[in-house]
Coordinates of C-alpha atoms in Angstrom, one line a residue:
A5 CA 21.0 -12.6 -11.5
S6 CA 22.0 -9.0 -11.3
S7 CA 23.4 -7.8 -8.0
E8 CA 22.0 -4.3 -8.5
S9 CA 19.0 -3.4 -6.3
V10 CA 16.5 -0.6 -6.6
F11 CA 14.2 0.5 -3.8
F12 CA 10.8 2.1 -4.6
F13 CA 8.5 3.9 -2.1
L14 CA 5.0 4.1 -3.4
D15 CA 2.4 6.2 -1.6
A16 CA -1.3 5.9 -2.3
H17 CA -3.0 8.7 -4.2
W18 CA -6.2 10.6 -3.7
G19 CA -8.4 11.4 -6.7
K20 CA -10.1 9.6 -9.6
Y21 CA -7.0 8.0 -10.9
W22 CA -5.1 5.3 -8.9
P23 CA -1.8 4.8 -10.7
L24 CA -0.4 2.1 -8.4
R25 CA -0.8 -0.8 -10.9
D26 CA 0.7 1.3 -13.7
E27 CA 3.7 2.2 -11.5
L28 CA 4.2 -1.5 -10.6
R29 CA 4.1 -2.5 -14.2
Q30 CA 7.0 -0.1 -15.0
I31 CA 9.0 -1.1 -11.9
L32 CA 8.7 -4.8 -12.6
R33 CA 10.5 -4.4 -15.8
L34 CA 13.5 -4.6 -13.6
E35 CA 14.9 -8.1 -12.8
R36 CA 14.9 -7.4 -9.1
C37 CA 13.7 -4.6 -6.8
I38 CA 12.3 -3.8 -3.4
V39 CA 8.9 -2.1 -3.3
C40 CA 7.4 -0.4 -0.2
I41 CA 3.8 0.6 -0.6
D42 CA 2.4 2.9 2.1
D43 CA -1.2 3.0 3.3
F44 CA -1.4 -0.8 2.8
F45 CA -3.8 -3.2 4.6
V46 CA -1.8 -5.4 7.0
P47 CA -3.4 -8.9 7.6
G48 CA -4.1 -9.5 11.3
K49 CA -3.4 -5.8 12.2
S50 CA -5.6 -3.6 10.0
D51 CA -9.3 -3.3 10.9
P52 CA -11.6 -3.4 7.8
S53 CA -14.1 -1.2 9.7
K54 CA -11.4 1.5 10.5
P55 CA -9.4 2.5 7.5
H56 CA -8.0 5.4 9.4
G57 CA -7.4 3.5 12.7
D58 CA -4.1 2.0 13.7
F59 CA -2.5 0.2 10.7
G60 CA -4.8 2.4 8.5
F61 CA -5.0 1.7 4.8
D62 CA -6.4 3.2 1.7
A63 CA -9.4 2.1 -0.4
Y64 CA -10.6 3.4 -3.7
Q65 CA -14.2 3.0 -4.8
G66 CA -14.6 0.2 -2.3
T67 CA -11.3 -1.7 -3.3
V68 CA -8.9 -2.1 -0.4
L69 CA -5.2 -1.6 -1.0
D70 CA -4.1 -5.1 -0.1
W71 CA -2.0 -7.9 -1.5
A72 CA -5.0 -9.3 -3.4
Y73 CA -5.1 -6.0 -5.3
V74 CA -1.5 -6.1 -6.5
R75 CA -0.7 -9.8 -6.4
D76 CA -1.2 -10.5 -10.1
A77 CA 1.4 -7.9 -11.0
F78 CA 4.0 -10.2 -9.3
E79 CA 2.8 -13.4 -11.0
D80 CA 5.7 -15.5 -12.4
R81 CA 8.2 -13.7 -10.1
R82 CA 10.0 -14.9 -7.0
V83 CA 8.7 -12.6 -4.3
K84 CA 8.7 -12.3 -0.5
V85 CA 6.0 -10.2 1.1
A86 CA 6.8 -8.6 4.5
Y87 CA 4.5 -6.6 6.8
P88 CA 5.3 -4.4 9.8
A89 CA 4.8 -5.6 13.3
R90 CA 4.1 -1.9 14.2
S91 CA 2.3 0.8 12.1
N92 CA 4.3 3.8 10.9
R93 CA 4.5 7.1 12.7
D94 CA 1.2 8.1 11.1
G95 CA -0.5 5.0 12.3
R96 CA -0.7 3.6 8.8
G97 CA 0.1 0.1 7.4
W98 CA 2.6 -0.7 4.7
V99 CA 4.2 -3.6 3.0
L100 CA 7.7 -4.5 1.7
I101 CA 7.8 -6.7 -1.4
F102 CA 11.1 -8.2 -2.4
S103 CA 11.1 -9.3 -6.0
G104 CA 13.8 -11.3 -7.7
Y105 CA 15.8 -12.2 -4.6
S106 CA 16.9 -15.7 -3.7
E107 CA 16.0 -17.4 -0.4
E108 CA 19.7 -17.2 0.5
E109 CA 19.9 -13.5 0.0
L110 CA 16.7 -12.9 2.0
A111 CA 17.9 -15.2 4.8
K112 CA 20.7 -12.7 5.5
L113 CA 18.2 -9.9 6.4
D114 CA 17.2 -9.0 9.9
W115 CA 13.4 -9.4 9.9
G116 CA 13.2 -8.0 13.5
Q117 CA 10.1 -5.7 13.2
L118 CA 8.6 -7.5 10.2
F119 CA 6.5 -10.6 9.6
S120 CA 6.4 -12.4 6.3
L121 CA 3.7 -14.3 4.5
D122 CA 4.1 -16.5 1.4
A123 CA 3.0 -14.7 -1.8
G124 CA 0.3 -17.4 -2.2
D125 CA -0.9 -17.5 1.5
P126 CA -4.7 -17.3 1.6
V127 CA -4.4 -15.0 4.7
H128 CA -3.7 -12.1 2.4
C129 CA -4.7 -13.4 -1.1
R130 CA -8.4 -12.9 -0.7
P131 CA -9.6 -9.3 -1.3
T132 CA -10.4 -7.5 1.9
K133 CA -14.0 -6.4 2.1
L134 CA -14.6 -3.0 3.7
H135 CA -16.9 -3.2 6.7
P136 CA -20.0 -1.0 6.2
L137 CA -18.9 1.2 9.0
A138 CA -15.8 2.2 7.0
F139 CA -18.0 4.2 4.7
L140 CA -19.1 6.3 7.6
D141 CA -15.6 7.3 8.4
T142 CA -15.3 11.1 8.3
R143 CA -12.3 11.2 6.0
N144 CA -14.0 8.8 3.5
L145 CA -17.2 10.8 3.6
V146 CA -15.3 14.0 2.8
K147 CA -13.4 12.3 0.0
R148 CA -16.7 11.2 -1.6
I149 CA -18.7 14.3 -1.1
V150 CA -16.3 17.3 -1.5
P151 CA -14.7 17.7 -4.9
L152 CA -10.9 17.5 -4.9
G153 CA -10.5 20.8 -6.7
L154 CA -12.6 22.6 -4.0
L155 CA -10.4 21.1 -1.2
R156 CA -7.2 22.2 -2.9
S157 CA -8.6 25.7 -3.5
T158 CA -9.7 25.9 0.1
L159 CA -6.3 24.7 1.3
R160 CA -4.4 27.3 -0.8
L161 CA -6.7 30.1 0.5
Y162 CA -6.1 28.9 4.0
Q163 CA -2.3 28.9 3.5
R164 CA -2.4 32.4 2.1
L165 CA -4.4 33.6 5.1
M166 CA -2.0 32.0 7.6

């Protein structure tokens, strides 16, 4: 195994195209890597009715950004999935995925503020269902109703005025 490691930070996107799975497909051409995905559903911490609450997460067209959504990209790979004990400074969830590392290498890490689940653990393998109240969330309503181009134009105009 190569001793070279590459770290990737992936942030969710807003719009009609969600490139996350395409990005993972390219990243996983490497023998080993560490992938951090922001705006990720954290089992036992995120609330399916509050995507913008503490441990907030993204969802696209009703699909929650969770381990069930990306899991098959890591099939046939040795992975360790670690979640934060605390949300990030924006109150969002995230995940660290270690791919291609041995148990011995991973045992050397300080897991202090993280908790780990086995890649096949049912706790995070079943797709998360959005609670109906999640669709009433103001940010989700704006995303669905207001065209992205209009929001960008309005933001540019606002920035010019300020």
